CSV table of C-alpha atoms and ligand atoms in Angstrom, one decimal:
chain,number,residue,atom,x,y,z
A,1,UNK,CA,-107.5,8.1,-111.4
A,2,UNK,CA,-110.2,6.9,-108.9
A,3,UNK,CA,-109.3,6.3,-105.3
A,4,UNK,CA,-109.9,2.4,-105.6
A,5,UNK,CA,-107.3,1.9,-108.1
A,6,UNK,CA,-105.0,4.2,-106.2
A,7,UNK,CA,-105.5,2.0,-103.0
A,8,UNK,CA,-105.0,-1.2,-104.9
A,9,UNK,CA,-101.8,0.1,-106.4
A,10,UNK,CA,-100.6,1.0,-102.9
A,11,UNK,CA,-101.6,-2.2,-101.3
A,12,UNK,CA,-99.5,-4.1,-104.1
A,13,UNK,CA,-96.5,-1.8,-103.6
A,14,UNK,CA,-96.9,-2.4,-100.0
A,15,UNK,CA,-97.3,-6.1,-100.1
A,16,UNK,CA,-94.1,-6.2,-102.3
A,17,UNK,CA,-92.2,-4.2,-100.0
A,18,UNK,CA,-93.2,-6.2,-97.1
A,19,UNK,CA,-91.9,-9.2,-98.5
A,20,UNK,CA,-88.3,-8.0,-98.0
A,21,UNK,CA,-89.2,-6.3,-94.6
A,22,UNK,CA,-88.9,-7.7,-91.1
A,23,UNK,CA,-91.2,-4.6,-90.0
A,24,UNK,CA,-94.1,-5.1,-92.5
A,25,UNK,CA,-94.4,-2.1,-94.8
A,26,UNK,CA,-93.1,0.3,-92.1
A,27,UNK,CA,-90.1,2.0,-93.4
A,28,UNK,CA,-88.2,1.0,-96.5
A,29,UNK,CA,-89.2,4.0,-98.2
A,30,UNK,CA,-89.5,4.1,-101.8
A,31,UNK,CA,-92.9,2.4,-102.1
A,32,UNK,CA,-95.1,5.3,-101.8
A,33,UNK,CA,-95.9,7.0,-105.2
A,34,UNK,CA,-99.2,8.5,-104.4
A,35,UNK,CA,-100.1,12.1,-104.6
A,36,UNK,CA,-101.2,13.6,-101.4
A,37,UNK,CA,-104.3,15.1,-103.1
A,38,UNK,CA,-106.2,13.4,-106.1
A,39,UNK,CA,-108.2,16.1,-107.1
A,40,UNK,CA,-111.2,18.1,-105.5
A,41,UNK,CA,-113.7,15.1,-105.0
A,42,UNK,CA,-111.3,12.3,-104.3
A,43,UNK,CA,-108.7,12.6,-101.5
A,44,UNK,CA,-106.3,10.4,-100.0
A,45,UNK,CA,-104.8,11.2,-96.6
A,46,UNK,CA,-101.2,10.2,-97.2
A,47,UNK,CA,-99.7,9.9,-93.7
A,48,UNK,CA,-97.4,6.9,-94.4
A,49,UNK,CA,-94.2,8.2,-95.4
A,50,UNK,CA,-93.2,10.8,-92.8
A,51,UNK,CA,-93.0,13.6,-95.4
A,52,UNK,CA,-93.3,17.3,-94.7
A,53,UNK,CA,-96.7,18.6,-95.6
A,54,UNK,CA,-95.7,22.0,-96.1
A,55,UNK,CA,-93.8,22.0,-99.2
A,56,UNK,CA,-90.7,23.6,-100.4
A,57,UNK,CA,-89.3,27.0,-99.2
A,58,UNK,CA,-90.4,29.5,-101.5
A,59,UNK,CA,-86.7,30.0,-102.7
A,60,UNK,CA,-86.3,26.6,-103.5
A,61,UNK,CA,-89.3,26.7,-105.7
A,62,UNK,CA,-87.9,29.4,-107.5
A,63,UNK,CA,-84.4,27.8,-107.7
A,64,UNK,CA,-85.9,25.0,-109.7
A,65,UNK,CA,-87.7,27.3,-112.0
A,66,UNK,CA,-84.5,29.1,-112.4
A,67,UNK,CA,-82.6,26.1,-113.7
A,68,UNK,CA,-85.3,24.4,-115.6
A,69,UNK,CA,-83.5,25.0,-118.9
A,70,UNK,CA,-80.6,23.3,-117.7
A,71,UNK,CA,-82.3,20.0,-117.2
A,72,UNK,CA,-80.7,18.6,-120.1
A,73,UNK,CA,-77.3,19.0,-118.6
A,74,UNK,CA,-75.4,16.8,-116.0
A,75,UNK,CA,-75.0,18.7,-112.6
A,76,UNK,CA,-71.2,19.0,-113.3
A,77,UNK,CA,-72.1,21.1,-116.1
A,78,UNK,CA,-74.5,23.6,-114.3
A,79,UNK,CA,-72.2,26.5,-112.9
A,80,UNK,CA,-75.0,27.6,-110.5
A,81,UNK,CA,-74.7,24.5,-108.3
A,82,UNK,CA,-70.8,24.0,-108.4
A,83,UNK,CA,-70.9,25.8,-104.9
A,84,UNK,CA,-73.2,23.1,-103.2
A,85,UNK,CA,-70.6,21.2,-101.3
A,86,UNK,CA,-68.9,24.4,-100.0
A,87,UNK,CA,-72.3,25.9,-98.9
A,88,UNK,CA,-73.2,22.8,-97.2
A,89,UNK,CA,-69.9,22.4,-95.4
A,90,UNK,CA,-70.1,25.9,-94.2
A,91,UNK,CA,-73.7,25.2,-93.0
A,92,UNK,CA,-72.3,22.3,-90.9
A,93,UNK,CA,-68.9,23.5,-89.7
A,94,UNK,CA,-67.2,20.9,-91.7
A,95,UNK,CA,-64.8,21.0,-94.6
A,96,UNK,CA,-66.0,19.7,-98.4
A,97,UNK,CA,-63.9,16.6,-97.8
A,98,UNK,CA,-65.9,15.6,-95.0
A,99,UNK,CA,-69.0,15.3,-97.3
A,100,UNK,CA,-70.4,12.8,-99.7
A,101,UNK,CA,-73.7,13.8,-101.6
A,102,UNK,CA,-76.0,11.0,-102.2
A,103,UNK,CA,-79.5,10.7,-103.9
A,104,UNK,CA,-81.5,11.1,-100.8
A,105,UNK,CA,-80.1,9.4,-97.4
A,106,UNK,CA,-81.6,6.1,-98.4
A,107,UNK,CA,-78.8,5.8,-101.0
A,108,UNK,CA,-76.2,6.8,-98.4
A,109,UNK,CA,-77.6,3.9,-96.1
A,110,UNK,CA,-77.5,1.6,-99.1
A,111,UNK,CA,-74.0,2.3,-99.7
A,112,UNK,CA,-72.8,2.1,-96.0
A,113,UNK,CA,-74.4,-1.4,-95.8
A,114,UNK,CA,-72.5,-2.5,-98.8
A,115,UNK,CA,-69.4,-0.9,-97.7
A,116,UNK,CA,-69.3,-2.3,-94.3
A,117,UNK,CA,-70.2,-5.9,-95.0
A,118,UNK,CA,-67.2,-8.0,-94.2
A,119,UNK,CA,-68.6,-8.8,-90.8
A,120,UNK,CA,-71.9,-8.6,-89.0
A,121,UNK,CA,-74.1,-5.5,-88.3
A,122,UNK,CA,-75.5,-4.5,-85.0
A,123,UNK,CA,-78.8,-2.9,-85.2
A,124,UNK,CA,-82.0,-2.1,-83.1
A,125,UNK,CA,-85.4,-3.8,-83.8
A,126,UNK,CA,-87.5,-2.5,-84.8
A,127,UNK,CA,-85.6,0.2,-86.8
A,128,UNK,CA,-85.5,2.0,-90.0
A,129,UNK,CA,-85.2,-0.8,-92.5
A,130,UNK,CA,-83.1,0.2,-95.4
A,131,UNK,CA,-79.4,-0.4,-94.1
A,132,UNK,CA,-80.1,-3.6,-92.1
A,133,UNK,CA,-82.4,-4.9,-95.1
A,134,UNK,CA,-79.6,-4.3,-97.7
A,135,UNK,CA,-77.3,-6.0,-95.4
A,136,UNK,CA,-79.3,-9.0,-95.2
A,137,UNK,CA,-79.9,-9.3,-98.7
A,138,UNK,CA,-76.2,-9.2,-99.4
A,139,UNK,CA,-75.6,-11.9,-97.0
A,140,UNK,CA,-74.4,-10.0,-93.8
A,141,UNK,CA,-75.4,-11.4,-90.5
A,142,UNK,CA,-77.6,-8.7,-88.7
A,143,UNK,CA,-77.7,-8.8,-84.8
A,144,UNK,CA,-81.2,-7.2,-84.1
A,145,UNK,CA,-81.3,-5.9,-80.6
A,146,UNK,CA,-84.8,-5.3,-79.3
A,147,UNK,CA,-85.5,-1.8,-78.1
A,148,UNK,CA,-86.1,-1.5,-74.6
A,149,UNK,CA,-89.6,-1.2,-72.9
A,150,UNK,CA,-90.0,2.3,-73.6
A,151,UNK,CA,-89.2,1.7,-77.2
A,152,UNK,CA,-85.8,3.4,-76.9
A,153,UNK,CA,-82.4,2.0,-78.5
A,154,UNK,CA,-81.0,-0.3,-75.8
A,155,UNK,CA,-77.5,1.1,-76.0
A,156,UNK,CA,-76.1,-1.1,-73.4
A,157,UNK,CA,-77.3,-4.5,-75.0
A,158,UNK,CA,-75.9,-3.2,-78.5
A,159,UNK,CA,-72.6,-2.4,-77.1
A,160,UNK,CA,-72.7,-6.0,-75.6
A,161,UNK,CA,-73.6,-7.5,-79.0
A,162,UNK,CA,-70.5,-6.2,-80.6
A,163,UNK,CA,-68.2,-8.9,-81.1
A,164,UNK,CA,-64.9,-9.6,-83.1
A,165,UNK,CA,-66.8,-10.0,-86.4
A,166,UNK,CA,-68.7,-6.9,-86.0
A,167,UNK,CA,-67.9,-4.1,-88.6
A,168,UNK,CA,-70.9,-1.9,-88.5
A,169,UNK,CA,-73.4,-0.7,-86.1
A,170,UNK,CA,-76.5,1.4,-87.1
A,171,UNK,CA,-78.3,3.8,-84.7
A,172,UNK,CA,-81.1,5.7,-86.0
A,173,UNK,CA,-81.6,8.7,-83.8
A,174,UNK,CA,-84.4,10.1,-83.6
A,175,UNK,CA,-85.5,6.6,-84.2
A,176,UNK,CA,-87.9,5.4,-86.9
A,177,UNK,CA,-90.6,3.7,-86.5
A,178,UNK,CA,-90.8,4.6,-82.6
A,179,UNK,CA,-90.1,8.5,-82.7
A,180,UNK,CA,-88.0,8.1,-79.5
A,181,UNK,CA,-84.4,9.4,-78.9
A,182,UNK,CA,-81.6,8.7,-77.0
A,183,UNK,CA,-80.0,11.5,-75.3
A,184,UNK,CA,-76.8,13.0,-77.1
A,185,UNK,CA,-74.5,12.3,-73.9
A,186,UNK,CA,-75.5,8.8,-73.9
A,187,UNK,CA,-75.2,8.4,-77.5
A,188,UNK,CA,-71.8,10.2,-77.6
A,189,UNK,CA,-70.3,7.7,-75.1
A,190,UNK,CA,-71.6,4.7,-77.0
A,191,UNK,CA,-70.2,6.0,-80.3
A,192,UNK,CA,-66.8,6.4,-78.5
A,193,UNK,CA,-66.9,3.0,-77.1
A,194,UNK,CA,-68.2,1.2,-80.2
A,195,UNK,CA,-66.2,2.9,-82.7
A,196,UNK,CA,-63.1,1.3,-81.1
A,197,UNK,CA,-64.4,-2.0,-82.8
A,198,UNK,CA,-66.6,-0.8,-85.7
A,199,UNK,CA,-67.9,1.7,-88.0
A,200,UNK,CA,-71.0,3.6,-86.5
A,201,UNK,CA,-73.6,4.9,-88.7
A,202,UNK,CA,-75.8,7.6,-87.0
A,203,UNK,CA,-78.8,8.1,-89.0
A,204,UNK,CA,-80.2,11.8,-88.1
A,205,UNK,CA,-82.8,12.3,-90.6
A,206,UNK,CA,-85.3,13.7,-88.1
A,207,UNK,CA,-82.6,15.6,-85.8
A,208,UNK,CA,-84.1,19.1,-87.1
A,209,UNK,CA,-87.3,18.2,-85.2
A,210,UNK,CA,-85.5,18.3,-81.9
A,211,UNK,CA,-85.1,21.1,-79.6
A,212,UNK,CA,-81.9,21.8,-77.6
A,213,UNK,CA,-80.2,20.2,-76.1
A,214,UNK,CA,-81.5,17.1,-77.6
A,215,UNK,CA,-80.5,18.1,-81.3
A,216,UNK,CA,-76.9,17.8,-80.6
A,217,UNK,CA,-75.4,15.9,-83.7
A,218,UNK,CA,-72.7,13.4,-83.6
A,219,UNK,CA,-70.8,15.7,-86.1
A,220,UNK,CA,-68.7,16.6,-83.2
A,221,UNK,CA,-67.1,13.2,-83.1
A,222,UNK,CA,-66.4,13.4,-86.7
A,223,UNK,CA,-64.5,16.7,-86.1
A,224,UNK,CA,-62.7,15.2,-83.3
A,225,UNK,CA,-61.0,12.9,-86.0
A,226,UNK,CA,-63.1,9.7,-85.2
A,227,UNK,CA,-62.7,7.9,-88.6
A,228,UNK,CA,-65.4,5.3,-87.6
A,229,UNK,CA,-68.2,7.7,-86.9
A,230,UNK,CA,-70.5,8.3,-90.0
A,231,UNK,CA,-73.5,10.8,-89.8
A,232,UNK,CA,-76.3,10.4,-92.2
A,233,UNK,CA,-78.6,13.5,-93.1
A,234,UNK,CA,-81.3,14.4,-95.7
A,235,UNK,CA,-83.1,17.2,-97.2
A,236,UNK,CA,-86.2,15.1,-97.3
A,237,UNK,CA,-87.7,15.9,-93.8
A,238,UNK,CA,-87.5,19.4,-92.5
A,239,UNK,CA,-86.5,20.8,-95.8
A,240,UNK,CA,-89.6,18.9,-97.5
A,241,UNK,CA,-87.5,17.9,-100.5
A,242,UNK,CA,-88.3,14.2,-100.3
A,243,UNK,CA,-89.1,13.9,-103.9
A,244,UNK,CA,-85.9,15.7,-105.0
A,245,UNK,CA,-83.6,13.2,-103.6
A,246,UNK,CA,-80.9,14.9,-101.7
A,247,UNK,CA,-79.0,13.4,-98.8
A,248,UNK,CA,-75.3,13.5,-97.7
A,249,UNK,CA,-72.9,11.6,-95.4
A,250,UNK,CA,-70.6,13.5,-93.0
A,251,UNK,CA,-67.4,11.5,-92.0
A,252,UNK,CA,-63.7,12.0,-91.8
A,253,UNK,CA,-62.1,12.8,-95.1
A,254,UNK,CA,-60.2,9.3,-95.2
A,255,UNK,CA,-63.6,7.5,-94.6
A,256,UNK,CA,-65.2,9.8,-97.3
A,257,UNK,CA,-62.5,9.0,-99.6
A,258,UNK,CA,-63.0,5.3,-99.1
A,259,UNK,CA,-66.6,5.3,-99.4
A,260,UNK,CA,-66.5,7.5,-102.6
A,261,UNK,CA,-64.3,4.9,-104.1
A,262,UNK,CA,-67.2,2.6,-103.9
A,263,UNK,CA,-69.7,5.1,-105.1
A,264,UNK,CA,-69.8,5.4,-108.8
A,265,UNK,CA,-70.7,9.0,-109.6
A,266,UNK,CA,-70.2,10.8,-106.3
A,267,UNK,CA,-72.1,14.2,-106.1
A,268,UNK,CA,-71.2,15.2,-109.7
A,269,UNK,CA,-73.2,12.7,-111.2
A,270,UNK,CA,-75.9,11.3,-108.7
A,271,UNK,CA,-78.0,14.3,-107.9
A,272,UNK,CA,-79.6,16.6,-110.3
A,273,UNK,CA,-78.7,20.3,-110.7
A,274,UNK,CA,-82.4,21.3,-110.1
A,275,UNK,CA,-82.6,19.4,-106.8
A,276,UNK,CA,-79.1,20.8,-105.6
A,277,UNK,CA,-80.2,24.3,-106.6
A,278,UNK,CA,-83.5,23.8,-104.3
A,279,UNK,CA,-81.2,22.5,-101.6
A,280,UNK,CA,-79.0,25.6,-101.9
A,281,UNK,CA,-81.9,28.0,-101.6
A,282,UNK,CA,-83.5,26.0,-98.8
A,283,UNK,CA,-80.3,26.2,-96.7
A,284,UNK,CA,-80.8,30.0,-97.0
A,285,UNK,CA,-84.1,29.8,-95.5
A,286,UNK,CA,-84.0,28.8,-91.7
A,287,UNK,CA,-87.5,30.8,-91.2
A,288,UNK,CA,-89.1,28.1,-93.3
A,289,UNK,CA,-87.6,25.3,-91.3
A,290,UNK,CA,-88.5,26.8,-88.1
A,291,UNK,CA,-92.0,27.3,-89.2
A,292,UNK,CA,-92.6,23.7,-90.6
A,293,UNK,CA,-91.0,22.7,-87.1
A,294,UNK,CA,-93.3,24.8,-85.0
A,295,UNK,CA,-96.6,23.8,-87.0
A,296,UNK,CA,-95.4,20.0,-86.8
A,297,UNK,CA,-95.2,20.2,-83.1
A,298,UNK,CA,-98.6,21.8,-82.8
A,299,UNK,CA,-100.2,19.3,-85.2
A,300,UNK,CA,-98.5,16.5,-83.1
A,301,UNK,CA,-99.5,17.8,-80.0
A,302,UNK,CA,-102.9,17.9,-81.1
A,303,UNK,CA,-102.9,14.4,-82.4
A,304,UNK,CA,-101.4,12.9,-79.4
A,305,UNK,CA,-104.0,14.4,-77.1
A,306,UNK,CA,-106.8,13.4,-79.2
A,307,UNK,CA,-105.6,9.7,-79.5
A,308,UNK,CA,-105.2,9.6,-75.8
A,309,UNK,CA,-108.7,11.0,-75.4
A,310,UNK,CA,-109.7,7.9,-77.6
A,311,UNK,CA,-107.9,5.6,-75.2
A,312,UNK,CA,-104.7,5.0,-77.1
A,313,UNK,CA,-101.4,5.2,-75.4
A,314,UNK,CA,-99.0,6.9,-78.0
A,315,UNK,CA,-95.4,7.0,-76.8
A,316,UNK,CA,-93.7,10.4,-76.6
A,317,UNK,CA,-92.8,11.6,-80.2
A,318,UNK,CA,-89.9,13.7,-81.0
A,319,UNK,CA,-90.5,13.8,-84.7
A,320,UNK,CA,-92.9,14.3,-87.4
A,321,UNK,CA,-94.4,10.8,-86.6
A,322,UNK,CA,-96.3,9.3,-83.9
A,323,UNK,CA,-96.0,5.5,-82.8
A,324,UNK,CA,-98.8,3.9,-80.8
A,325,UNK,CA,-100.0,0.4,-79.7
A,326,UNK,CA,-103.4,-0.8,-81.4
A,327,UNK,CA,-104.8,-2.2,-78.2
A,328,UNK,CA,-106.9,-5.2,-79.2
A,329,UNK,CA,-107.4,-4.3,-83.1
A,330,UNK,CA,-108.1,-7.6,-84.9
A,331,UNK,CA,-107.2,-7.3,-88.5
A,332,UNK,CA,-105.0,-5.4,-90.6
A,333,UNK,CA,-105.1,-2.0,-89.6
A,334,UNK,CA,-103.2,-0.3,-92.5
A,335,UNK,CA,-105.4,-2.1,-94.9
A,336,UNK,CA,-108.7,-1.2,-93.1
A,337,UNK,CA,-107.6,2.4,-92.9
A,338,UNK,CA,-106.8,2.5,-96.5
A,339,UNK,CA,-110.6,1.5,-97.1
A,340,UNK,CA,-111.2,4.7,-95.3
A,341,UNK,CA,-108.6,6.8,-97.7
A,342,UNK,CA,-105.9,7.0,-95.0
A,343,UNK,CA,-102.4,5.7,-95.7
A,344,UNK,CA,-100.5,4.8,-92.7
A,345,UNK,CA,-98.1,1.9,-91.5
A,346,UNK,CA,-99.1,-0.9,-89.0
A,347,UNK,CA,-97.0,-3.9,-87.9
A,348,UNK,CA,-97.0,-6.7,-85.8
A,349,UNK,CA,-94.4,-6.8,-83.2
A,350,UNK,CA,-93.5,-9.3,-80.5
A,351,UNK,CA,-95.5,-7.0,-78.1
A,352,UNK,CA,-98.4,-6.9,-80.3
A,353,UNK,CA,-99.9,-4.4,-83.1
A,354,UNK,CA,-98.6,-1.0,-83.6
A,355,UNK,CA,-99.3,2.0,-85.7
A,356,UNK,CA,-97.2,4.6,-87.2
A,357,UNK,CA,-98.7,7.7,-88.5
A,358,UNK,CA,-97.1,10.7,-90.0
A,359,UNK,CA,-98.1,13.9,-88.7
A,360,UNK,CA,-99.6,16.0,-91.6
A,361,UNK,CA,-101.1,19.6,-91.4
A,362,UNK,CA,-103.6,20.2,-88.5
A,363,UNK,CA,-106.4,20.0,-91.1
A,364,UNK,CA,-105.2,16.5,-92.1
A,365,UNK,CA,-104.7,15.4,-88.3
A,366,UNK,CA,-108.2,16.7,-87.7
A,367,UNK,CA,-109.5,14.4,-90.3
A,368,UNK,CA,-107.3,11.6,-89.0
A,369,UNK,CA,-108.9,11.7,-85.6
A,370,UNK,CA,-112.3,12.1,-86.9
A,371,UNK,CA,-111.7,8.6,-88.7
A,372,UNK,CA,-110.1,7.1,-85.6
A,373,UNK,CA,-113.2,7.9,-83.9
A,374,UNK,CA,-114.8,5.3,-85.9
A,375,UNK,CA,-112.1,2.5,-85.2
A,376,UNK,CA,-113.1,-0.2,-82.8
A,377,UNK,CA,-109.9,-1.2,-81.0
B,401,PLP,C1,-84.8,7.3,-90.4
B,401,PLP,C2,-84.6,7.6,-92.2
B,401,PLP,N1,-83.4,7.7,-92.6
B,401,PLP,C3,-83.4,7.7,-94.0
B,401,PLP,C4,-84.6,7.9,-94.6
B,401,PLP,C5,-84.6,8.1,-96.1
B,401,PLP,O1,-84.8,9.1,-96.6
B,401,PLP,P1,-84.4,9.8,-98.0
B,401,PLP,O2,-83.9,8.9,-98.7
B,401,PLP,O3,-85.7,10.4,-98.5
B,401,PLP,O4,-83.4,10.8,-97.6
B,401,PLP,C6,-85.9,7.9,-94.0
B,401,PLP,C7,-87.1,8.2,-94.8
B,401,PLP,O5,-88.3,8.0,-94.3
B,401,PLP,C8,-86.0,7.7,-92.5
B,401,PLP,O6,-86.9,7.9,-91.9
């Protein structure tokens, strides 16, 4: 398919997604259907969805091939994947009763927005949109607390925003679209205080890109018995399995029980056996994850330095994407970059225009920077 058609398709999808988004086309997920490479002579640089460009762990590819002849079966009829929850629980030091497997973590966020919908939701702005947008769509009032001047969650202001009607609080850490973090100690005390009043969902989709001690998960609070702290994780990012749709919730067994009652199939139905088998294999390959993390860090450093040389001021990135202000760019940056065969996200915030670009391979980021040299901002 020629690039022109792909561009038009993507624009259309993005425009549709933007209708339901406060942060235009930034983060809903699910609106990117384009292949990274379209063939030898036509190529779109897809830096729009924070995907892992290094592909599945070799064992995960084999795991899919191994089960290909069971694709006619529901996962609960495929013996090879019955140990998935057990293995996942062992990986995170929890019990199987602490886990709810979902078709990607987006589905978990959707479920949580619906489950805790009796009162208002407190979230940051801007933030990853699935949970707050789902809440808005079903009539939940959302208190959107602006990030602070450094584009970090303003936990103090979020705490203050919690009132008698708050039933749910959402914190994305590391944050999308800004790629900033709050330190574990601060987040822990926030969760401890806020969870006295409401359920707190901590979205840790990008936590595996962090170094110690920043990579401390809020799972420890769940294990302490806090029923109101809910951790959401995904295989889409460091495991490079975005297309396979495996995510999960870690929460107190009572919380999981109550969430499961609202989730028609639980893990036995919603995620396919091929995806589960790939996830099982990927869990056994920490070297692949370490290699993705290390290559991402190198390409990220190159990109940030190059953007700085071009006069842009990216904010420090802790993930596989970079957020930077567009200076005085006039026009629709994402649309204009698409004309140059680059897919990324741009948005208009109260303090101006911003761009979010995913960190691809070093080659891809070199191509991106070459194109950025032609941008007048
Ligand atoms: C912060 C965050 N949470 C959740 C998701 C959803 O990922 P998935 O549904 O692929 O697990 C994304 C996707 O980009 C994300 O950025």
